[in-house]
C-alpha positions as protocol buffer text, in pm:
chain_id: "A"
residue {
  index: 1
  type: UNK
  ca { x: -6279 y: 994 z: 4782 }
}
residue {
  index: 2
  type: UNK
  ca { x: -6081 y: 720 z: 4609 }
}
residue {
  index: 3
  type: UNK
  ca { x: -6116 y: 706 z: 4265 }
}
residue {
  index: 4
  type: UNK
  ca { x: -5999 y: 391 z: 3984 }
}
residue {
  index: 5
  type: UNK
  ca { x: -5655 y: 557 z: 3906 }
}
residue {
  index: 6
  type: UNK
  ca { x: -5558 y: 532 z: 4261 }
}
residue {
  index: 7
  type: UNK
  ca { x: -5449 y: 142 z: 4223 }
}
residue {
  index: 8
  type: UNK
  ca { x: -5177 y: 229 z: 4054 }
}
residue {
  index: 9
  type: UNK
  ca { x: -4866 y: 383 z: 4203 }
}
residue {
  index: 10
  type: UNK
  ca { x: -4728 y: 655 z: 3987 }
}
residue {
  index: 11
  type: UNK
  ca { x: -4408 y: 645 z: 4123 }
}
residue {
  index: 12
  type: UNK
  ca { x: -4343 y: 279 z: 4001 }
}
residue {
  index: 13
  type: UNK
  ca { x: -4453 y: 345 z: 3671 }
}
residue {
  index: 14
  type: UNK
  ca { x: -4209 y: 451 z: 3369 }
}
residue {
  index: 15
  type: UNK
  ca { x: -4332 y: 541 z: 3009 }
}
residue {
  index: 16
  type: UNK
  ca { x: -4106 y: 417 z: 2773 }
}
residue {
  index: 17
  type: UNK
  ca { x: -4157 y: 588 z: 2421 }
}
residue {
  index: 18
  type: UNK
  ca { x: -4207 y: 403 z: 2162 }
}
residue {
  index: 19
  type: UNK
  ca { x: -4042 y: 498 z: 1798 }
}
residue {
  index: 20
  type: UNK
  ca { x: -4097 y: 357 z: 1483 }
}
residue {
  index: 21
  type: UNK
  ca { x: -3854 y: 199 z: 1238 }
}
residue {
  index: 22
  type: UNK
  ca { x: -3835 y: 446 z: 992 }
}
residue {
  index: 23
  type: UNK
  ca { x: -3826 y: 738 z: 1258 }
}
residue {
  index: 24
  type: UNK
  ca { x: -3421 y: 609 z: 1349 }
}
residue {
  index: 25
  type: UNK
  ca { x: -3314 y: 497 z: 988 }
}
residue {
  index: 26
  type: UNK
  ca { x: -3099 y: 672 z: 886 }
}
residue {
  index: 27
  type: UNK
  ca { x: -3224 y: 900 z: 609 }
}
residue {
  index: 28
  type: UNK
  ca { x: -2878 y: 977 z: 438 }
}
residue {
  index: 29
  type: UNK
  ca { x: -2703 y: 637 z: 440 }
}
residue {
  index: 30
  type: UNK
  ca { x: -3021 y: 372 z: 446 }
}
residue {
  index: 31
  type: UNK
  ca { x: -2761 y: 87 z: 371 }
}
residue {
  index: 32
  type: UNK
  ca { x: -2624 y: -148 z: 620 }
}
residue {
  index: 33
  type: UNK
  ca { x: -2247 y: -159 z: 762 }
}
residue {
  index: 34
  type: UNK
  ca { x: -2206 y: -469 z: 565 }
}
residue {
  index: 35
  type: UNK
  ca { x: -2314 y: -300 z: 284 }
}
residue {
  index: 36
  type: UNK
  ca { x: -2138 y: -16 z: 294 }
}
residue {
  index: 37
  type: UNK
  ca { x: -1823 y: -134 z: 410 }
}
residue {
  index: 38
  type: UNK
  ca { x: -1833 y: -384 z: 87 }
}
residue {
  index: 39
  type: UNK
  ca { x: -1880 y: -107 z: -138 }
}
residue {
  index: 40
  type: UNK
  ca { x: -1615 y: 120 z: 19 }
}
residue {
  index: 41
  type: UNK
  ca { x: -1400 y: -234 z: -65 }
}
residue {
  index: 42
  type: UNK
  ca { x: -1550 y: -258 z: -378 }
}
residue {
  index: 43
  type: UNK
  ca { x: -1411 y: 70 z: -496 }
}
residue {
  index: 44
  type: UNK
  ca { x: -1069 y: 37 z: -405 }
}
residue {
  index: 45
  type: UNK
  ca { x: -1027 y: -271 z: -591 }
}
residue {
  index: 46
  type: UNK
  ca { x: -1171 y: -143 z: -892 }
}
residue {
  index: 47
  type: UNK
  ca { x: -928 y: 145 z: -894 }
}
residue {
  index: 48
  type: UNK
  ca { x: -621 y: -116 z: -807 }
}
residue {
  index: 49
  type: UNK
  ca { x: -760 y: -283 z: -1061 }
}
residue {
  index: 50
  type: UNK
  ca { x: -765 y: 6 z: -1382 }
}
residue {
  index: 51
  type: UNK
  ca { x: -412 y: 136 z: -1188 }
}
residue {
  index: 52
  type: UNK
  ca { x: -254 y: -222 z: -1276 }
}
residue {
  index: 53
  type: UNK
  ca { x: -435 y: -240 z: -1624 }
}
residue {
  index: 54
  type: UNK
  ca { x: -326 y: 92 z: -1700 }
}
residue {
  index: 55
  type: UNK
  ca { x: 31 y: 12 z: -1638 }
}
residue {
  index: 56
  type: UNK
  ca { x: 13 y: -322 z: -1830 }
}
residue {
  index: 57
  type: UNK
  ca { x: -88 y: -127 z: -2153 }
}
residue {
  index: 58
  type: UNK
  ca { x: 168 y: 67 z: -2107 }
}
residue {
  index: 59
  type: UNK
  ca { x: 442 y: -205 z: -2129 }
}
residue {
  index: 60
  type: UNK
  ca { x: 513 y: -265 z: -1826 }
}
residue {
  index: 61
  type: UNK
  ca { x: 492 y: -648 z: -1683 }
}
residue {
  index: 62
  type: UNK
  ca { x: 605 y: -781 z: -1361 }
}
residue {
  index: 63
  type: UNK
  ca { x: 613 y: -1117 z: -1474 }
}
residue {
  index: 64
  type: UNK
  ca { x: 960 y: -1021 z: -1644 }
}
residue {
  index: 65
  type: UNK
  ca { x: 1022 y: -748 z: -1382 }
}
residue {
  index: 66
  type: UNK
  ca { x: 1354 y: -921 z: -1277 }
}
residue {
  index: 67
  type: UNK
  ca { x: 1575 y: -648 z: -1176 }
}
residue {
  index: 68
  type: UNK
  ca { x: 1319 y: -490 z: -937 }
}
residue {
  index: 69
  type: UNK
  ca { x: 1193 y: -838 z: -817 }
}
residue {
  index: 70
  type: UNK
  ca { x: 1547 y: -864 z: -687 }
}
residue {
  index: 71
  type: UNK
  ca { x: 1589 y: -478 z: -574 }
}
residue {
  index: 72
  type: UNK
  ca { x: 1264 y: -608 z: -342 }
}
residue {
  index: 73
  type: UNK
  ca { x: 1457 y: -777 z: -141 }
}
residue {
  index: 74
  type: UNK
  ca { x: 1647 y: -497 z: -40 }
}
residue {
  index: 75
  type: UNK
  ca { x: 1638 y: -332 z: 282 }
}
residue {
  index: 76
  type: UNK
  ca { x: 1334 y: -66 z: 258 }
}
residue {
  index: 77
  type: UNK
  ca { x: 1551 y: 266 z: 231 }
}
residue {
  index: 78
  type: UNK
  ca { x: 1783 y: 85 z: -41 }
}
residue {
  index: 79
  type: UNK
  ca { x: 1463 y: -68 z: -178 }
}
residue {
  index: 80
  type: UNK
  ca { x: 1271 y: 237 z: -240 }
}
residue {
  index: 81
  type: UNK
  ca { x: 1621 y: 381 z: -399 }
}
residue {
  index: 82
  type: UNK
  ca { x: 1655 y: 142 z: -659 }
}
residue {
  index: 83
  type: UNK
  ca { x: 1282 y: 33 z: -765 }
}
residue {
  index: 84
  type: UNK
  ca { x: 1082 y: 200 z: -1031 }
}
residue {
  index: 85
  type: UNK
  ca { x: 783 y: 388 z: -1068 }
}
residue {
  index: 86
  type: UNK
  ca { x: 599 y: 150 z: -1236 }
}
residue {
  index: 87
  type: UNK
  ca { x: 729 y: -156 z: -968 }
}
residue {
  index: 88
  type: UNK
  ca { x: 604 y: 83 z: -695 }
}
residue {
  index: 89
  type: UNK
  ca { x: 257 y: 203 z: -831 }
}
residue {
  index: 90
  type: UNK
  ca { x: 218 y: -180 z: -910 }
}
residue {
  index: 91
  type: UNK
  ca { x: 312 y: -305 z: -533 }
}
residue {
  index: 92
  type: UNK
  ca { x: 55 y: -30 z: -423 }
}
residue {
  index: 93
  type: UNK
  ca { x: -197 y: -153 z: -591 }
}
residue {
  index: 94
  type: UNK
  ca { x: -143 y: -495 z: -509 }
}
residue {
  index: 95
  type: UNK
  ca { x: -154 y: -387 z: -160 }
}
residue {
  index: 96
  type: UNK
  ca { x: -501 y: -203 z: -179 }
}
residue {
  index: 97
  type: UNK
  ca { x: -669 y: -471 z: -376 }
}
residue {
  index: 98
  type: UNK
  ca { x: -564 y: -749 z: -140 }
}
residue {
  index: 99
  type: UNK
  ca { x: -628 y: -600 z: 193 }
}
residue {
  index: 100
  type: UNK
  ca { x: -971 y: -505 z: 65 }
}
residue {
  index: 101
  type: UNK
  ca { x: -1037 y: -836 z: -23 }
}
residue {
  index: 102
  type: UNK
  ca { x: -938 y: -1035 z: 314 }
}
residue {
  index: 103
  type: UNK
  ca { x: -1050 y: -738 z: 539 }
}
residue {
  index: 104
  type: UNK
  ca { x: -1436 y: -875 z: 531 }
}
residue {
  index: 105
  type: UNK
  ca { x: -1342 y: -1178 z: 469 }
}
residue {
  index: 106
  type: UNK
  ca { x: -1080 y: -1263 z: 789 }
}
residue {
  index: 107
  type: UNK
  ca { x: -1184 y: -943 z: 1008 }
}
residue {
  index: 108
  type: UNK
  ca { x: -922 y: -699 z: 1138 }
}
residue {
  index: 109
  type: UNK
  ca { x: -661 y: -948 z: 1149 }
}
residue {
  index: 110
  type: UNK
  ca { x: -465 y: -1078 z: 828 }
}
residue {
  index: 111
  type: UNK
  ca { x: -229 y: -1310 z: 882 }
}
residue {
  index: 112
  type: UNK
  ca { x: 61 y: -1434 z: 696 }
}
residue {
  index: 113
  type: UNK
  ca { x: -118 y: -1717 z: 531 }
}
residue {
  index: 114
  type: UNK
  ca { x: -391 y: -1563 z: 421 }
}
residue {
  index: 115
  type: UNK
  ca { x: -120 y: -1273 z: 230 }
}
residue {
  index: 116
  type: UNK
  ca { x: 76 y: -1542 z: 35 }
}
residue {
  index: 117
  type: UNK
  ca { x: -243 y: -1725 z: -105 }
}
residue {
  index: 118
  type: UNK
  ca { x: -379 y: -1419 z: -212 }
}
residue {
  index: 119
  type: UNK
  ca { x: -21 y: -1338 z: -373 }
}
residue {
  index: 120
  type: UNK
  ca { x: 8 y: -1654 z: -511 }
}
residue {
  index: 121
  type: UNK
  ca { x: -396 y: -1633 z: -663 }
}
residue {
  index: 122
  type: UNK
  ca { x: -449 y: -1312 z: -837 }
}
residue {
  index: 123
  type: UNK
  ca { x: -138 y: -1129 z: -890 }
}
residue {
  index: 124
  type: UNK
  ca { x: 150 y: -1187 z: -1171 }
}
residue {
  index: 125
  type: UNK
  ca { x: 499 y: -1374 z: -1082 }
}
residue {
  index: 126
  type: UNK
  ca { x: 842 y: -1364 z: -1227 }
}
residue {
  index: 127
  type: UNK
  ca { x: 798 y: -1580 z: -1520 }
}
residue {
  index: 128
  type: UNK
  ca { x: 398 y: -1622 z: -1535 }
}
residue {
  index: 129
  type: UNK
  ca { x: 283 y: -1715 z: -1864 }
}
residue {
  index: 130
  type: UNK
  ca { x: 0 y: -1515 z: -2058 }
}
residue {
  index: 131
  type: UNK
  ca { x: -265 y: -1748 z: -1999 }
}
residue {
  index: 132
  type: UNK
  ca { x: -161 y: -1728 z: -1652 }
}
residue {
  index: 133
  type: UNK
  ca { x: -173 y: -1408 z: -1589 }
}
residue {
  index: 134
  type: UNK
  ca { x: -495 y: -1345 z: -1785 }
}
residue {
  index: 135
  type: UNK
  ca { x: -621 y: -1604 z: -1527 }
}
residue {
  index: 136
  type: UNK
  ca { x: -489 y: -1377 z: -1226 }
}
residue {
  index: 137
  type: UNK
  ca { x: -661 y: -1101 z: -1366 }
}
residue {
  index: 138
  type: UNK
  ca { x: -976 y: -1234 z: -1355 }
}
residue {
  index: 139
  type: UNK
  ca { x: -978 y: -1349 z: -1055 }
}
residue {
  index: 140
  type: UNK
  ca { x: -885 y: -968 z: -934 }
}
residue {
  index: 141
  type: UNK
  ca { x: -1190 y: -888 z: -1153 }
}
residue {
  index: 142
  type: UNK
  ca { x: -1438 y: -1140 z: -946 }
}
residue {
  index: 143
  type: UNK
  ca { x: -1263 y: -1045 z: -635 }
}
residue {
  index: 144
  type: UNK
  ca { x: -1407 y: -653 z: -722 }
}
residue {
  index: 145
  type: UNK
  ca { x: -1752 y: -851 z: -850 }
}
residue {
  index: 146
  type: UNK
  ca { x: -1807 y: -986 z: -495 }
}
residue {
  index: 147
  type: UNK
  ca { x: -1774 y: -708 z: -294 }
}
residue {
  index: 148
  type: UNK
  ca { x: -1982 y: -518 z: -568 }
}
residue {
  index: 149
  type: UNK
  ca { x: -2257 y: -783 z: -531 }
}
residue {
  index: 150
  type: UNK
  ca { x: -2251 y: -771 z: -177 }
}
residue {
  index: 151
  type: UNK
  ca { x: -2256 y: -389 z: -169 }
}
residue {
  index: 152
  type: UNK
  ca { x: -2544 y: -327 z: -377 }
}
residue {
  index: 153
  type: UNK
  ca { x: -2698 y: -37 z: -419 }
}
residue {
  index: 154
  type: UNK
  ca { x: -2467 y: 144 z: -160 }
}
residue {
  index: 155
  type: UNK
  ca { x: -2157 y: 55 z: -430 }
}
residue {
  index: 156
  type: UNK
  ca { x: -2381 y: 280 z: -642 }
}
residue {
  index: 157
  type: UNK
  ca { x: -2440 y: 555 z: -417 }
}
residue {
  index: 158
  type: UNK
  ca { x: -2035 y: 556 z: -337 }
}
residue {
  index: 159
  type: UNK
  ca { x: -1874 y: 520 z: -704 }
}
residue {
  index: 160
  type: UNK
  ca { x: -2126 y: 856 z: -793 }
}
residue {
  index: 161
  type: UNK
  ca { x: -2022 y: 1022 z: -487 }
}
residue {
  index: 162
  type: UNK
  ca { x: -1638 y: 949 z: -549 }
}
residue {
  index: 163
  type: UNK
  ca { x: -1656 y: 1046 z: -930 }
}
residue {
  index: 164
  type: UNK
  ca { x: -1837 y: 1363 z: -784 }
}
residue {
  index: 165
  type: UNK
  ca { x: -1512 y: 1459 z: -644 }
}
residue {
  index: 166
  type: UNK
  ca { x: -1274 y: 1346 z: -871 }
}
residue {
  index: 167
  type: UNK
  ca { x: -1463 y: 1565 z: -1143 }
}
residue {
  index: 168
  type: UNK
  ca { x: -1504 y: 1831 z: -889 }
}
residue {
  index: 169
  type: UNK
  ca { x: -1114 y: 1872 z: -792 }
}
residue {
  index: 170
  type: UNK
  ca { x: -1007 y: 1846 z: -1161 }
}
residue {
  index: 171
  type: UNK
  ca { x: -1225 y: 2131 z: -1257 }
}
residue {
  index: 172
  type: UNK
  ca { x: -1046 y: 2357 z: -990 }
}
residue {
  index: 173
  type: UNK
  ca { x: -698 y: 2247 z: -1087 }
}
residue {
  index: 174
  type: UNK
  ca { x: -785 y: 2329 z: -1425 }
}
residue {
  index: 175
  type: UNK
  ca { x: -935 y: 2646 z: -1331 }
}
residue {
  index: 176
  type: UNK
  ca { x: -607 y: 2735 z: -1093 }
}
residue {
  index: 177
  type: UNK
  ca { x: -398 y: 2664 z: -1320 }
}
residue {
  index: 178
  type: UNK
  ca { x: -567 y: 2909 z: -1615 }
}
residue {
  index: 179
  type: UNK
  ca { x: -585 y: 3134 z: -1369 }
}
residue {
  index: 180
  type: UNK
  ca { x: -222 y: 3160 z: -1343 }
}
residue {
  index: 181
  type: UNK
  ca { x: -205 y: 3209 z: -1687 }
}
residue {
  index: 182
  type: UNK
  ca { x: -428 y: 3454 z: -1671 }
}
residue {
  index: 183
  type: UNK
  ca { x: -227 y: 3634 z: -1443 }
}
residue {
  index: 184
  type: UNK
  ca { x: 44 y: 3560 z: -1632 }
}
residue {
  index: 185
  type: UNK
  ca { x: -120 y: 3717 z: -1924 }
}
residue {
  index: 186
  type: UNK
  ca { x: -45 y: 3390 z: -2110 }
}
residue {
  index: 187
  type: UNK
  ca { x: -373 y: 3352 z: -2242 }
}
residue {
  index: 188
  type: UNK
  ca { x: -484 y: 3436 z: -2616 }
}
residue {
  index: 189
  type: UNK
  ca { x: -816 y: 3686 z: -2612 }
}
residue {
  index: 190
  type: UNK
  ca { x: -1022 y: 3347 z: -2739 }
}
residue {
  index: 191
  type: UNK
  ca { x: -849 y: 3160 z: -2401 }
}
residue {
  index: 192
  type: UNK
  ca { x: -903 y: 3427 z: -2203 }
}
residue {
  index: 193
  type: UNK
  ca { x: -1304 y: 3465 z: -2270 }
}
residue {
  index: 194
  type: UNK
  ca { x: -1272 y: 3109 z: -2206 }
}
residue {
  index: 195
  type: UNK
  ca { x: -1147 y: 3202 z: -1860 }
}
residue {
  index: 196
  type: UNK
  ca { x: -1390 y: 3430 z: -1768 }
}
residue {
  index: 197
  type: UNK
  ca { x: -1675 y: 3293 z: -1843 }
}
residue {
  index: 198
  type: UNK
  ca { x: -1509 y: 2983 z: -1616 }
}
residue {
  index: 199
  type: UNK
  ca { x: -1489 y: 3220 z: -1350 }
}
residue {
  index: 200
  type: UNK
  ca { x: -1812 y: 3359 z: -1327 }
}
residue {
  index: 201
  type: UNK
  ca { x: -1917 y: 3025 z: -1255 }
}
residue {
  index: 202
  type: UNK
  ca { x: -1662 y: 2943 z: -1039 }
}
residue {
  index: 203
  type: UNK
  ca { x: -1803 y: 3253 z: -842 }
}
residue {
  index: 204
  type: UNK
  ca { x: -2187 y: 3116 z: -854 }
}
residue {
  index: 205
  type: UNK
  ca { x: -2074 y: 2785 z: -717 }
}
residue {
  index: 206
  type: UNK
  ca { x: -1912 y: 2905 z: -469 }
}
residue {
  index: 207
  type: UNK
  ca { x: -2221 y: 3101 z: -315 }
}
């Protein structure tokens, strides 16, 4: 005895299961790649950006930089002989801050062109004027403001994260080093308290 299911041929049929937007988001990173790869951007320009203002207020300024803006030219193992600190922790800056900003902006591919008028935009040259270099700075500052603006929220999410570890690895270098001293017996009785009560936390984070 046929019955009303028998029209249909079970062999030719396939379920497909059907799952809901928020079932595949994902929970931990809700942002999109645009978003996130922005903020990731973002960050390293800001950092470029307090490295280079850091150096500045501590006298150093490329626009006069003669002697290492001639050392530059240098092949690389004489180069990184004769260059200072300050010329090299300056370059690398430079470098982060201007690869983040063409990366979403010309893909994986940067080409010569695009280098120099980034060079030529928002960084100092030998014999910029004040004014002109304030100008370069700000643009360094809007470059960071656009890839913040773009990011969002997920710039949010990443600065806290980042700080998180920053704040997390300079409490255990403090707390190796004291505890060298405290192996050392280096440490006055008030340090020393100090240090224990430091490592009995230590200890609870750690379980």
């Amino acid at each position: 005895m046929s019955n009303i299911f028998d029209q249909f041929d079970a062999s030719e049929t396939t379920l497909t299961p059907i799952v809901s937007d928020p079932l595949t988001e994902d929970i931990k990173n809700p942002f999109t790649e645009t978003q996130n790869k922005a903020a990731s951007f973002a960050y390293r320009q800001l950092k470029a950006i307090e490295e280079t203002d850091a150096l500045i207020a501590g006298g150093y300024n490329p626009s006069t930089d003669i002697l290492n803006y001639i050392a530059s030219g240098l092949p690389d193992i004489f180069e990184g002989l004769v260059t200072t600190s300050e010329y090299k922790q300056w370059q690398r800056a430079v470098t982060d801050l201007s690869t983040a900003q063409l990366r979403p902006e010309t893909g994986a591919v940067i080409n010569d062109t695009e280098i120099v008028w980034i060079d030529e935009t928002m960084w100092d040259k030998i014999w910029d004027g004040e004014e002109v270099r304030k100008d370069k700075r700000e643009a360094r500052y809007r470059a960071y403001m656009g890839n913040k603006t773009v990011a969002g929220k997920a710039y949010d999410r990443l600065a806290k994260e980042m700080e998180a570890g920053d704040q997390e690895k300079i409490q255990n270098d403090s707390y190796n080093a004291l505890s060298e001293m405290y192996n050392d017996n280096k440490l006055n009785e008030e340090q020393e308290l100090k240090y224990l009560e430091l490592q009995k936390l230590q200890k609870l984070g750690e379980q």
